[in-house]
Short mmCIF file of C-alpha atoms in Angstrom, two decimals:
data_model
loop_
_atom_site.label_atom_id
_atom_site.label_comp_id
_atom_site.label_asym_id
_atom_site.label_seq_id
_atom_site.Cartn_x
_atom_site.Cartn_y
_atom_site.Cartn_z
CA UNK A 1 180.03 15.94 -95.22
CA UNK A 2 182.06 19.07 -94.75
CA UNK A 3 185.72 18.82 -93.81
CA UNK A 4 186.69 19.10 -90.15
CA UNK A 5 188.88 22.14 -89.55
CA UNK A 6 190.91 23.44 -86.65
CA UNK A 7 189.87 27.05 -86.17
CA UNK A 8 189.79 29.83 -83.63
CA UNK A 9 186.32 30.77 -82.40
CA UNK A 10 186.60 34.17 -84.08
CA UNK A 11 187.57 32.58 -87.40
CA UNK A 12 184.78 30.00 -87.20
CA UNK A 13 182.28 32.82 -86.63
CA UNK A 14 183.63 34.75 -89.63
CA UNK A 15 183.53 31.73 -91.95
CA UNK A 16 180.00 30.87 -90.77
CA UNK A 17 178.94 34.45 -91.54
CA UNK A 18 180.11 34.05 -95.14
CA UNK A 19 178.42 30.65 -95.48
CA UNK A 20 175.14 31.97 -94.03
CA UNK A 21 174.78 34.10 -97.14
CA UNK A 22 175.18 37.32 -95.19
CA UNK A 23 175.05 40.50 -97.28
CA UNK A 24 177.33 42.71 -95.26
CA UNK A 25 179.76 42.82 -92.36
CA UNK A 26 180.62 46.18 -90.81
CA UNK A 27 183.17 46.29 -88.03
CA UNK A 28 186.15 47.86 -86.39
CA UNK A 29 189.13 45.93 -84.99
CA UNK A 30 189.64 45.36 -81.27
CA UNK A 31 191.42 42.60 -79.34
CA UNK A 32 190.40 39.82 -78.64
CA UNK A 33 188.00 39.91 -81.59
CA UNK A 34 190.14 41.27 -84.44
CA UNK A 35 190.46 37.87 -86.15
CA UNK A 36 186.85 38.26 -87.32
CA UNK A 37 187.55 41.20 -89.60
CA UNK A 38 191.08 39.94 -90.41
CA UNK A 39 189.68 36.61 -91.56
CA UNK A 40 186.94 38.26 -93.62
CA UNK A 41 189.40 40.60 -95.32
CA UNK A 42 191.73 37.68 -96.15
CA UNK A 43 188.94 35.44 -97.41
CA UNK A 44 187.55 38.17 -99.66
CA UNK A 45 183.91 37.01 -99.54
CA UNK A 46 183.03 39.85 -101.93
CA UNK A 47 184.60 37.56 -104.54
CA UNK A 48 182.88 34.42 -103.26
CA UNK A 49 179.32 35.65 -102.66
CA UNK A 50 179.31 39.39 -103.25
CA UNK A 51 179.20 40.02 -99.50
CA UNK A 52 180.39 43.46 -98.38
CA UNK A 53 183.18 43.58 -95.78
CA UNK A 54 183.85 47.06 -94.55
CA UNK A 55 186.02 48.49 -91.81
CA UNK A 56 183.99 51.45 -90.60
CA UNK A 57 185.47 54.66 -89.22
CA UNK A 58 184.38 53.59 -85.73
CA UNK A 59 182.14 51.16 -83.88
CA UNK A 60 179.37 53.77 -83.95
CA UNK A 61 179.68 53.99 -87.72
CA UNK A 62 179.61 50.20 -88.01
CA UNK A 63 176.40 49.66 -86.03
CA UNK A 64 174.58 52.36 -87.98
CA UNK A 65 175.69 50.78 -91.26
CA UNK A 66 174.14 47.57 -89.94
CA UNK A 67 170.97 49.58 -89.20
CA UNK A 68 170.90 50.81 -92.80
CA UNK A 69 171.51 47.41 -94.36
CA UNK A 70 168.99 45.68 -92.07
CA UNK A 71 166.42 48.37 -92.90
CA UNK A 72 166.74 47.32 -96.52
CA UNK A 73 166.00 43.69 -95.57
CA UNK A 74 169.63 42.59 -95.84
CA UNK A 75 171.42 40.16 -93.56
CA UNK A 76 173.97 42.29 -91.72
CA UNK A 77 176.56 41.47 -89.05
CA UNK A 78 178.83 43.39 -86.74
CA UNK A 79 181.23 42.26 -84.05
CA UNK A 80 183.43 43.83 -81.44
CA UNK A 81 184.72 43.41 -77.90
CA UNK A 82 183.40 45.06 -74.74
CA UNK A 83 184.49 48.74 -75.09
CA UNK A 84 183.44 48.67 -78.76
CA UNK A 85 180.08 47.12 -77.89
CA UNK A 86 179.53 49.92 -75.37
CA UNK A 87 179.93 52.38 -78.23
CA UNK A 88 177.34 50.48 -80.27
CA UNK A 89 174.60 50.67 -77.62
CA UNK A 90 172.80 53.67 -79.11
CA UNK A 91 172.49 51.94 -82.48
CA UNK A 92 171.41 48.66 -80.83
CA UNK A 93 168.57 50.43 -78.99
CA UNK A 94 167.52 52.10 -82.27
CA UNK A 95 167.48 48.72 -84.02
CA UNK A 96 165.35 47.17 -81.27
CA UNK A 97 162.99 50.15 -81.47
CA UNK A 98 162.83 50.02 -85.26
CA UNK A 99 162.41 46.23 -85.15
CA UNK A 100 165.41 45.45 -87.30
CA UNK A 101 167.04 42.01 -87.51
CA UNK A 102 170.80 41.52 -87.24
CA UNK A 103 173.39 39.28 -85.63
CA UNK A 104 176.10 40.82 -83.46
CA UNK A 105 179.04 39.23 -81.66
CA UNK A 106 180.65 40.44 -78.44
CA UNK A 107 183.98 38.73 -77.64
CA UNK A 108 184.03 39.99 -74.09
CA UNK A 109 187.22 41.22 -72.39
CA UNK A 110 187.80 42.39 -68.84
CA UNK A 111 186.58 45.85 -67.86
CA UNK A 112 185.51 48.37 -66.80
CA UNK A 113 186.84 50.98 -69.19
CA UNK A 114 189.58 49.78 -71.50
CA UNK A 115 190.26 47.15 -68.84
CA UNK A 116 192.29 44.25 -70.16
CA UNK A 117 192.33 42.14 -73.32
CA UNK A 118 191.90 38.86 -71.41
CA UNK A 119 188.57 36.95 -71.24
CA UNK A 120 185.68 38.06 -69.06
CA UNK A 121 181.92 37.58 -68.71
CA UNK A 122 181.26 40.95 -67.11
CA UNK A 123 179.07 42.26 -69.97
CA UNK A 124 176.10 40.12 -68.88
CA UNK A 125 174.18 43.06 -67.42
CA UNK A 126 174.88 45.24 -70.45
CA UNK A 127 173.69 42.55 -72.85
CA UNK A 128 170.78 41.01 -70.98
CA UNK A 129 169.42 43.97 -69.01
CA UNK A 130 169.53 46.63 -71.68
CA UNK A 131 172.81 48.35 -72.41
CA UNK A 132 171.10 50.97 -74.53
CA UNK A 133 168.11 53.05 -73.46
CA UNK A 134 164.43 52.16 -73.40
CA UNK A 135 162.34 49.04 -72.78
CA UNK A 136 163.89 46.52 -75.11
CA UNK A 137 165.41 43.06 -75.07
CA UNK A 138 168.02 41.34 -77.20
CA UNK A 139 167.90 37.64 -77.89
CA UNK A 140 171.21 36.55 -76.37
CA UNK A 141 172.97 33.31 -77.35
CA UNK A 142 176.05 32.23 -75.39
CA UNK A 143 178.36 29.92 -77.38
CA UNK A 144 180.51 27.53 -75.31
CA UNK A 145 182.63 26.08 -78.10
CA UNK A 146 184.21 26.98 -81.41
CA UNK A 147 181.53 24.85 -83.11
CA UNK A 148 178.80 26.97 -81.53
CA UNK A 149 180.55 30.19 -82.60
CA UNK A 150 179.76 28.95 -86.10
CA UNK A 151 176.38 27.29 -85.50
CA UNK A 152 174.82 30.23 -83.68
CA UNK A 153 175.19 32.48 -86.74
CA UNK A 154 172.46 30.51 -88.51
CA UNK A 155 170.37 30.09 -85.35
CA UNK A 156 170.73 33.81 -84.64
CA UNK A 157 169.57 34.90 -88.08
CA UNK A 158 166.56 32.56 -87.95
CA UNK A 159 165.35 34.25 -84.76
CA UNK A 160 166.42 37.75 -85.83
CA UNK A 161 164.21 37.61 -88.94
CA UNK A 162 161.41 35.60 -87.34
CA UNK A 163 160.94 38.24 -84.64
CA UNK A 164 162.51 41.23 -86.42
CA UNK A 165 164.84 41.87 -83.52
CA UNK A 166 168.61 42.14 -82.99
CA UNK A 167 170.41 39.02 -81.73
CA UNK A 168 173.64 39.12 -79.74
CA UNK A 169 176.15 36.29 -79.50
CA UNK A 170 177.77 36.79 -76.09
CA UNK A 171 181.15 35.09 -76.25
CA UNK A 172 184.47 35.93 -74.61
CA UNK A 173 188.20 36.07 -75.27
CA UNK A 174 188.59 32.41 -74.33
CA UNK A 175 186.09 31.01 -76.84
CA UNK A 176 187.17 33.60 -79.44
CA UNK A 177 190.88 32.82 -79.21
CA UNK A 178 190.92 29.06 -78.63
CA UNK A 179 191.09 26.54 -81.45
CA UNK A 180 188.91 23.44 -81.62
CA UNK A 181 187.55 21.14 -84.25
CA UNK A 182 184.75 22.67 -86.25
CA UNK A 183 182.51 21.39 -88.99
CA UNK A 184 181.00 24.12 -91.14
CA UNK A 185 177.72 24.15 -93.00
CA UNK A 186 177.62 24.38 -96.80
CA UNK A 187 177.49 27.79 -98.48
CA UNK A 188 174.01 29.36 -98.65
CA UNK A 189 173.18 31.75 -101.47
CA UNK A 190 172.52 35.40 -100.63
CA UNK A 191 168.93 36.45 -101.21
CA UNK A 192 168.27 38.34 -104.43
CA UNK A 193 166.50 41.69 -104.32
CA UNK A 194 163.37 39.97 -105.65
CA UNK A 195 163.50 37.40 -102.86
CA UNK A 196 163.95 40.16 -100.28
CA UNK A 197 160.97 42.01 -101.74
CA UNK A 198 158.85 38.87 -101.50
CA UNK A 199 159.91 37.93 -97.97
CA UNK A 200 160.42 41.29 -96.26
CA UNK A 201 158.74 43.76 -98.61
CA UNK A 202 156.01 44.50 -96.06
CA UNK A 203 158.50 46.36 -93.86
CA UNK A 204 161.88 46.74 -95.58
CA UNK A 205 162.81 49.93 -97.43
CA UNK A 206 163.50 48.51 -100.84
CA UNK A 207 162.24 51.13 -103.28
CA UNK A 208 158.46 50.83 -103.04
CA UNK A 209 155.92 52.87 -104.95
CA UNK A 210 154.97 56.02 -103.00
CA UNK A 211 151.56 54.61 -101.95
CA UNK A 212 153.15 51.43 -100.62
CA UNK A 213 156.12 53.00 -98.94
CA UNK A 214 157.56 51.63 -95.72
CA UNK A 215 159.28 53.67 -93.04
CA UNK A 216 161.96 52.37 -90.71
CA UNK A 217 162.16 54.57 -87.64
CA UNK A 218 162.28 54.40 -83.87
CA UNK A 219 160.84 57.91 -83.53
CA UNK A 220 157.20 58.44 -82.57
CA UNK A 221 156.44 61.76 -80.90
CA UNK A 222 152.80 60.93 -80.12
CA UNK A 223 153.07 59.18 -76.77
CA UNK A 224 149.84 57.22 -77.24
CA UNK A 225 151.31 55.65 -80.37
CA UNK A 226 154.70 55.12 -78.74
CA UNK A 227 152.99 53.30 -75.86
CA UNK A 228 151.15 51.15 -78.38
CA UNK A 229 154.44 50.39 -80.15
CA UNK A 230 155.98 49.45 -76.80
CA UNK A 231 153.08 47.09 -76.08
CA UNK A 232 153.73 45.45 -79.44
CA UNK A 233 157.42 45.02 -78.57
CA UNK A 234 156.54 43.61 -75.15
CA UNK A 235 154.08 41.12 -76.67
CA UNK A 236 156.87 39.98 -79.00
CA UNK A 237 159.25 39.59 -76.05
CA UNK A 238 156.68 37.48 -74.15
CA UNK A 239 156.37 35.21 -77.19
CA UNK A 240 160.17 34.86 -77.41
CA UNK A 241 160.26 34.02 -73.69
CA UNK A 242 157.69 31.28 -74.28
CA UNK A 243 159.27 29.74 -77.36
CA UNK A 244 163.00 30.33 -77.53
CA UNK A 245 164.50 29.29 -74.19
CA UNK A 246 167.49 27.00 -74.74
CA UNK A 247 169.64 25.25 -72.18
CA UNK A 248 171.85 22.24 -71.66
CA UNK A 249 171.91 20.03 -68.56
CA UNK A 250 174.78 17.98 -67.24
CA UNK A 251 174.50 15.35 -64.52
CA UNK A 252 171.38 16.98 -63.05
CA UNK A 253 169.71 13.67 -62.09
CA UNK A 254 170.35 13.04 -58.40
CA UNK A 255 172.85 15.89 -58.03
CA UNK A 256 173.21 17.32 -54.50
CA UNK A 257 174.52 20.69 -55.67
CA UNK A 258 173.80 22.68 -58.80
CA UNK A 259 176.15 24.88 -60.81
CA UNK A 260 174.71 27.43 -63.24
CA UNK A 261 177.20 28.72 -65.80
CA UNK A 262 177.25 29.81 -69.44
CA UNK A 263 179.86 30.06 -72.21
CA UNK A 264 183.46 29.43 -71.20
CA UNK A 265 182.51 29.03 -67.51
CA UNK A 266 180.11 26.23 -68.48
CA UNK A 267 183.04 24.39 -70.08
CA UNK A 268 185.15 24.87 -66.96
CA UNK A 269 182.27 23.67 -64.75
CA UNK A 270 181.92 20.42 -66.74
CA UNK A 271 185.39 19.50 -65.51
CA UNK A 272 184.37 20.52 -61.98
CA UNK A 273 181.61 17.88 -62.14
CA UNK A 274 184.28 15.26 -62.88
CA UNK A 275 186.59 16.51 -60.10
CA UNK A 276 183.61 16.43 -57.71
CA UNK A 277 182.86 12.81 -58.59
CA UNK A 278 186.45 11.86 -57.68
CA UNK A 279 185.81 13.35 -54.20
CA UNK A 280 182.33 11.82 -53.85
CA UNK A 281 180.49 15.13 -54.39
CA UNK A 282 177.55 14.86 -56.78
CA UNK A 283 177.30 18.06 -58.82
CA UNK A 284 174.92 19.02 -61.62
CA UNK A 285 175.21 21.85 -64.12
CA UNK A 286 172.64 23.90 -65.97
CA UNK A 287 174.11 25.81 -68.87
CA UNK A 288 171.80 28.55 -70.20
CA UNK A 289 172.34 28.71 -73.97
CA UNK A 290 169.96 31.67 -74.25
CA UNK A 291 170.78 34.23 -71.56
CA UNK A 292 167.65 36.08 -72.63
CA UNK A 293 165.18 34.47 -72.60
CA UNK A 294 166.63 32.98 -69.39
CA UNK A 295 165.85 29.33 -68.45
CA UNK A 296 164.24 30.36 -65.14
CA UNK A 297 161.67 27.55 -65.00
CA UNK A 298 164.23 24.78 -65.46
CA UNK A 299 166.53 26.29 -62.83
CA UNK A 300 163.57 26.66 -60.45
CA UNK A 301 162.65 22.99 -60.94
CA UNK A 302 166.24 21.81 -60.51
CA UNK A 303 166.51 23.77 -57.25
CA UNK A 304 163.91 21.42 -55.67
CA UNK A 305 166.39 18.57 -55.61
CA UNK A 306 169.61 20.25 -54.44
CA UNK A 307 171.07 21.71 -51.25
CA UNK A 308 172.60 24.78 -52.87
CA UNK A 309 173.14 26.56 -56.17
CA UNK A 310 176.41 28.16 -57.26
CA UNK A 311 176.30 30.63 -60.14
CA UNK A 312 179.73 30.65 -61.81
CA UNK A 313 180.77 33.45 -64.16
CA UNK A 314 183.91 35.43 -65.01
CA UNK A 315 182.52 38.50 -63.25
CA UNK A 316 181.87 39.94 -59.81
CA UNK A 317 178.39 38.40 -59.94
CA UNK A 318 175.82 39.40 -62.58
CA UNK A 319 173.90 36.33 -63.81
CA UNK A 320 173.58 35.32 -60.14
CA UNK A 321 170.75 37.89 -59.85
CA UNK A 322 168.71 36.01 -62.46
CA UNK A 323 169.58 32.67 -60.85
CA UNK A 324 168.34 33.99 -57.46
CA UNK A 325 165.09 35.21 -59.06
CA UNK A 326 164.67 31.79 -60.68
CA UNK A 327 165.39 29.81 -57.51
CA UNK A 328 163.11 32.20 -55.58
CA UNK A 329 164.51 31.41 -52.15
CA UNK A 330 164.09 27.63 -52.29
CA UNK A 331 167.78 27.01 -51.47
CA UNK A 332 170.82 29.24 -50.94
CA UNK A 333 172.28 30.72 -54.15
CA UNK A 334 175.87 31.95 -54.16
CA UNK A 335 178.20 33.42 -56.75
CA UNK A 336 181.76 32.45 -57.62
CA UNK A 337 184.03 33.91 -60.26
CA UNK A 338 187.47 35.31 -61.05
CA UNK A 339 187.33 38.51 -63.03
CA UNK A 340 189.27 41.39 -64.57
CA UNK A 341 190.71 38.97 -67.15
CA UNK A 342 191.60 36.13 -64.74
CA UNK A 343 190.03 32.72 -65.44
CA UNK A 344 188.90 30.33 -62.72
CA UNK A 345 190.13 26.74 -62.96
CA UNK A 346 187.80 23.75 -62.48
CA UNK A 347 189.52 23.12 -59.13
CA UNK A 348 188.83 26.66 -57.93
CA UNK A 349 185.12 26.25 -58.75
CA UNK A 350 185.03 23.01 -56.73
CA UNK A 351 186.79 24.70 -53.80
CA UNK A 352 184.23 27.54 -53.93
CA UNK A 353 181.35 25.06 -53.93
CA UNK A 354 182.80 23.19 -50.95
CA UNK A 355 183.45 26.41 -49.06
CA UNK A 356 179.91 27.71 -49.62
CA UNK A 357 177.87 24.58 -49.06
CA UNK A 358 179.87 21.73 -47.54
CA UNK A 359 182.59 22.92 -45.14
CA UNK B 1 192.89 8.60 -73.11
CA UNK B 2 193.22 12.29 -72.35
CA UNK B 3 196.55 14.14 -72.46
CA UNK B 4 196.70 17.62 -70.96
CA UNK B 5 199.78 19.56 -72.03
CA UNK B 6 201.16 23.03 -71.36
CA UNK B 7 203.88 24.41 -73.64
CA UNK B 8 205.53 27.58 -72.35
CA UNK B 9 208.40 29.79 -73.43
CA UNK B 10 209.24 33.10 -75.03
CA UNK B 11 207.26 34.61 -77.87
CA UNK B 12 209.04 33.71 -81.11
CA UNK B 13 210.17 30.24 -80.00
CA UNK B 14 207.31 28.67 -81.90
CA UNK B 15 205.35 27.67 -78.81
CA UNK B 16 201.93 28.37 -80.32
CA UNK B 17 202.69 26.72 -83.66
CA UNK B 18 204.11 23.64 -81.93
CA UNK B 19 200.82 23.38 -80.06
CA UNK B 20 198.92 23.83 -83.28
CA UNK B 21 200.81 21.01 -85.01
CA UNK B 22 200.15 18.76 -82.02
CA UNK B 23 196.44 19.66 -82.15
CA UNK B 24 196.24 19.02 -85.88
CA UNK B 25 198.03 15.68 -85.42
CA UNK B 26 195.32 14.76 -82.89
CA UNK B 27 192.60 15.59 -85.41
CA UNK B 28 194.36 13.38 -87.98
CA UNK B 29 193.84 10.43 -85.63
CA UNK B 30 190.19 11.34 -84.93
CA UNK B 31 190.77 12.75 -81.47
CA UNK B 32 189.07 15.69 -79.84
CA UNK B 33 191.46 18.61 -79.42
CA UNK B 34 191.61 22.03 -77.84
CA UNK B 35 194.32 24.71 -78.19
CA UNK B 36 194.06 27.57 -75.78
CA UNK B 37 196.74 30.26 -76.02
CA UNK B 38 197.74 32.97 -73.66
CA UNK B 39 197.32 35.84 -76.04
CA UNK B 40 197.91 39.57 -75.82
CA UNK B 41 201.10 41.20 -74.61
CA UNK B 42 202.72 37.75 -74.80
CA UNK B 43 202.27 37.78 -78.55
CA UNK B 44 204.37 40.91 -78.66
CA UNK B 45 207.58 39.28 -77.41
CA UNK B 46 207.08 38.36 -73.75
CA UNK B 47 206.30 34.91 -72.39
CA UNK B 48 203.87 32.76 -74.37
CA UNK B 49 202.08 29.59 -73.44
CA UNK B 50 199.46 27.33 -74.88
CA UNK B 51 197.36 24.57 -73.35
CA UNK B 52 196.77 21.64 -75.70
CA UNK B 53 194.36 18.84 -74.83
CA UNK B 54 194.12 15.65 -76.88
CA UNK B 55 191.35 13.27 -75.92
CA UNK B 56 189.28 10.33 -77.07
CA UNK B 57 186.30 11.95 -75.36
CA UNK B 58 184.61 15.34 -75.67
CA UNK B 59 186.82 17.92 -73.96
CA UNK B 60 185.25 19.77 -71.04
CA UNK B 61 187.41 22.59 -69.71
CA UNK B 62 190.08 24.06 -71.98
CA UNK B 63 191.39 25.80 -68.85
CA UNK B 64 193.38 23.68 -66.41
CA UNK B 65 195.39 24.12 -63.24
CA UNK B 66 197.41 20.88 -63.51
CA UNK B 67 198.90 19.11 -66.49
CA UNK B 68 200.07 15.64 -67.53
CA UNK B 69 203.00 17.25 -69.33
CA UNK B 70 204.75 20.60 -69.12
CA UNK B 71 207.14 21.56 -71.92
CA UNK B 72 209.19 24.42 -70.54
CA UNK B 73 211.44 26.57 -72.68
CA UNK B 74 212.55 29.41 -70.41
CA UNK B 75 213.18 30.21 -66.74
CA UNK B 76 209.99 32.24 -66.09
CA UNK B 77 207.96 29.32 -67.41
CA UNK B 78 209.91 26.88 -65.23
CA UNK B 79 209.12 29.03 -62.20
CA UNK B 80 205.46 29.01 -63.09
CA UNK B 81 204.77 25.53 -64.43
CA UNK B 82 207.09 23.03 -62.65
CA UNK B 83 204.64 22.88 -59.77
CA UNK B 84 201.63 22.36 -62.07
CA UNK B 85 202.75 18.94 -63.34
CA UNK B 86 200.60 16.14 -61.90
CA UNK B 87 202.51 13.62 -59.75
CA UNK B 88 203.94 11.00 -62.12
CA UNK B 89 203.65 13.44 -65.01
CA UNK B 90 206.30 14.67 -67.42
CA UNK B 91 208.44 17.81 -67.39
CA UNK B 92 210.48 18.36 -70.55
CA UNK B 93 212.79 21.37 -70.74
CA UNK B 94 215.56 22.95 -72.76
CA UNK B 95 218.49 23.69 -70.40
CA UNK B 96 219.49 26.69 -72.53
CA UNK B 97 218.93 29.72 -70.31
CA UNK B 98 217.69 27.67 -67.36
CA UNK B 99 219.54 28.86 -64.23
CA UNK B 100 217.45 26.87 -61.77
CA UNK B 101 216.78 23.34 -63.06
CA UNK B 102 213.67 21.54 -61.82
CA UNK B 103 213.87 19.94 -58.39
CA UNK B 104 210.68 17.87 -58.03
CA UNK B 105 211.15 14.18 -57.22
CA UNK B 106 207.62 12.96 -57.94
CA UNK B 107 207.61 13.62 -61.69
CA UNK B 108 209.58 12.35 -64.70
CA UNK B 109 212.04 14.99 -65.88
CA UNK B 110 213.65 15.08 -69.33
CA UNK B 111 215.79 17.60 -71.18
CA UNK B 112 216.42 18.39 -74.81
CA UNK B 113 219.17 20.70 -76.06
CA UNK B 114 216.76 22.24 -78.55
CA UNK B 115 218.46 25.58 -79.08
CA UNK B 116 221.88 23.92 -79.42
CA UNK B 117 220.66 21.31 -81.92
CA UNK B 118 218.79 23.97 -83.90
CA UNK B 119 222.00 25.98 -84.23
CA UNK B 120 223.78 22.78 -85.36
CA UNK B 121 221.09 22.42 -88.01
CA UNK B 122 221.77 26.05 -88.92
CA UNK B 123 218.09 26.90 -88.64
CA UNK B 124 216.73 28.45 -85.46
CA UNK B 125 213.22 27.85 -86.78
CA UNK B 126 213.62 24.07 -86.34
CA UNK B 127 213.79 24.60 -82.57
CA UNK B 128 210.16 23.88 -81.78
CA UNK B 129 210.09 20.75 -83.95
CA UNK B 130 213.19 19.39 -82.19
CA UNK B 131 211.38 19.88 -78.89
CA UNK B 132 208.23 18.26 -80.31
CA UNK B 133 210.31 15.27 -81.43
CA UNK B 134 211.76 14.97 -77.92
CA UNK B 135 208.25 14.98 -76.43
CA UNK B 136 206.99 12.35 -78.85
CA UNK B 137 209.90 10.08 -77.89
CA UNK B 138 208.93 10.28 -74.22
CA UNK B 139 205.20 10.13 -74.85
CA UNK B 140 204.05 9.06 -78.31
CA UNK B 141 200.57 10.60 -77.94
CA UNK B 142 200.33 11.03 -81.69
CA UNK B 143 201.68 8.76 -84.42
CA UNK B 144 204.50 10.13 -86.55
CA UNK B 145 202.49 9.73 -89.76
CA UNK B 146 199.78 11.90 -88.21
CA UNK B 147 202.32 14.51 -87.14
CA UNK B 148 203.45 14.78 -90.76
CA UNK B 149 199.84 15.10 -91.89
CA UNK B 150 199.28 17.68 -89.15
CA UNK B 151 202.34 19.63 -90.30
CA UNK B 152 200.96 19.76 -93.80
CA UNK B 153 197.60 20.98 -92.54
CA UNK B 154 198.93 23.65 -90.21
CA UNK B 155 201.60 25.12 -92.49
CA UNK B 156 200.45 27.43 -95.26
CA UNK B 157 201.16 25.95 -98.68
CA UNK B 158 203.95 28.41 -99.40
CA UNK B 159 205.89 26.81 -96.53
CA UNK B 160 205.34 23.20 -97.59
CA UNK B 161 208.89 22.98 -98.96
CA UNK B 162 210.02 23.23 -95.31
CA UNK B 163 208.26 20.00 -94.32
CA UNK B 164 211.33 17.76 -94.90
CA UNK B 165 213.44 20.08 -92.71
CA UNK B 166 210.79 19.93 -89.98
CA UNK B 167 210.68 16.16 -90.27
CA UNK B 168 214.44 16.01 -89.86
CA UNK B 169 214.20 18.29 -86.80
CA UNK B 170 211.63 15.99 -85.21
CA UNK B 171 214.03 13.06 -85.74
CA UNK B 172 216.87 15.00 -84.05
CA UNK B 173 214.57 15.57 -81.08
CA UNK B 174 213.66 11.86 -80.95
CA UNK B 175 217.37 10.96 -80.79
CA UNK B 176 218.72 13.64 -78.49
CA UNK B 177 216.22 13.71 -75.64
CA UNK B 178 217.76 12.70 -72.29
CA UNK B 179 216.19 11.48 -69.07
CA UNK B 180 217.26 13.63 -66.11
CA UNK B 181 215.40 11.93 -63.27
#
């Protein structure tokens, strides 16, 4: 049994990256995410496992280093916060197009532009709807605790390699900066070059003989072939939608109203359920753990039993679009959220629910 | 049992580390804990605050509007947090630099001359532990043995020689806290 530690979300992520047997981390500091690279530099994993930790010249440099490492079948990680993730979008689209696995972390801060360094969930559209160019999807995991900041590293890599696709952990300044108890997994060994050849040799660029060579590219000038490649990507995305949806439900049996919230807002909404009970209001909560694929079916089913659905996020209303599509007009769906770095309290969520559906 | 605490003061007063020691002490007695700082410009010398929750159950929201206890260490924090204490809750403050003392009648108010006692101990760094001691006298949410274990866990090893001084500071806080109303 591993020791229980008190860690910040960012630190737990960094330690989990080392223990996952990751080959390389490439990043660039930005608040509220800088503890990731600070922790890695202090821990010196290059001494523990041989893992590379490198501060790139920029976020754009970092994501393309991830592209290079992933192309060679290595486990590579990058992390940043909102403005830095915007810079990475070109490389992310290239990785999706080239079918390269990686795990990325966005510790979201308030925007737009440089915005503020306080927590926000306003990068939902960027992460779930594209961000970069072209028809692609990222698998998006939304941690709601320090423990999940660690656990989702392993989960993310499993899916990233299974589907050969980039995975994003969409966190925020609150989960990144807060400290909670965390229990870490034991150290995994990094794969040897022989193991990489065996597992990923069919696609990775690892020094093949000329007749067996593999090419990692997102470029295909013949449109017929590019369409075919796109069909392949879309078939993969349909499979992910079928198999990888994850969610958590709270108090959904016999609830009269339903909250839908992810990450830090899902934590806040759990307290709202309790405050509602004290006032005789029966509230349920669906917490999407994967934002893509989105738990549309479960939300649609839950909508049958309630009078209204409130989508709660630290934004002006982004996920609410997906909630509305899921509910498909069965009951009213409204949005509530503070934004620009402000955080709603559990009481404010309850007041919003009452205002929208009860008063 | 769940105890929801806000600790607020200036950056440099040891607000965040006091919260961290409290959180670690909670872990030492198998409680769930959360420590949520206000980070950013505050870390560069302005006001700083941290929300600490200790609970026997899984903690839901780390973000709260009202608190069981507010530990207030400067006037801006008094202005902001006096009103957030739940009725019947605790407000503990250091009168040093407080121009407008708290006025609420529906909460329990205590004071600790933390800055004064720290200067008597000839170590300004003991300030936060004096205040922690005062809080633990009013509300022994964590056992003293667990606080000492928590101190050991949260201080880097190179500072472990300071543990006896911190322990002494906690004792000063336990003795010197006064009930105001």
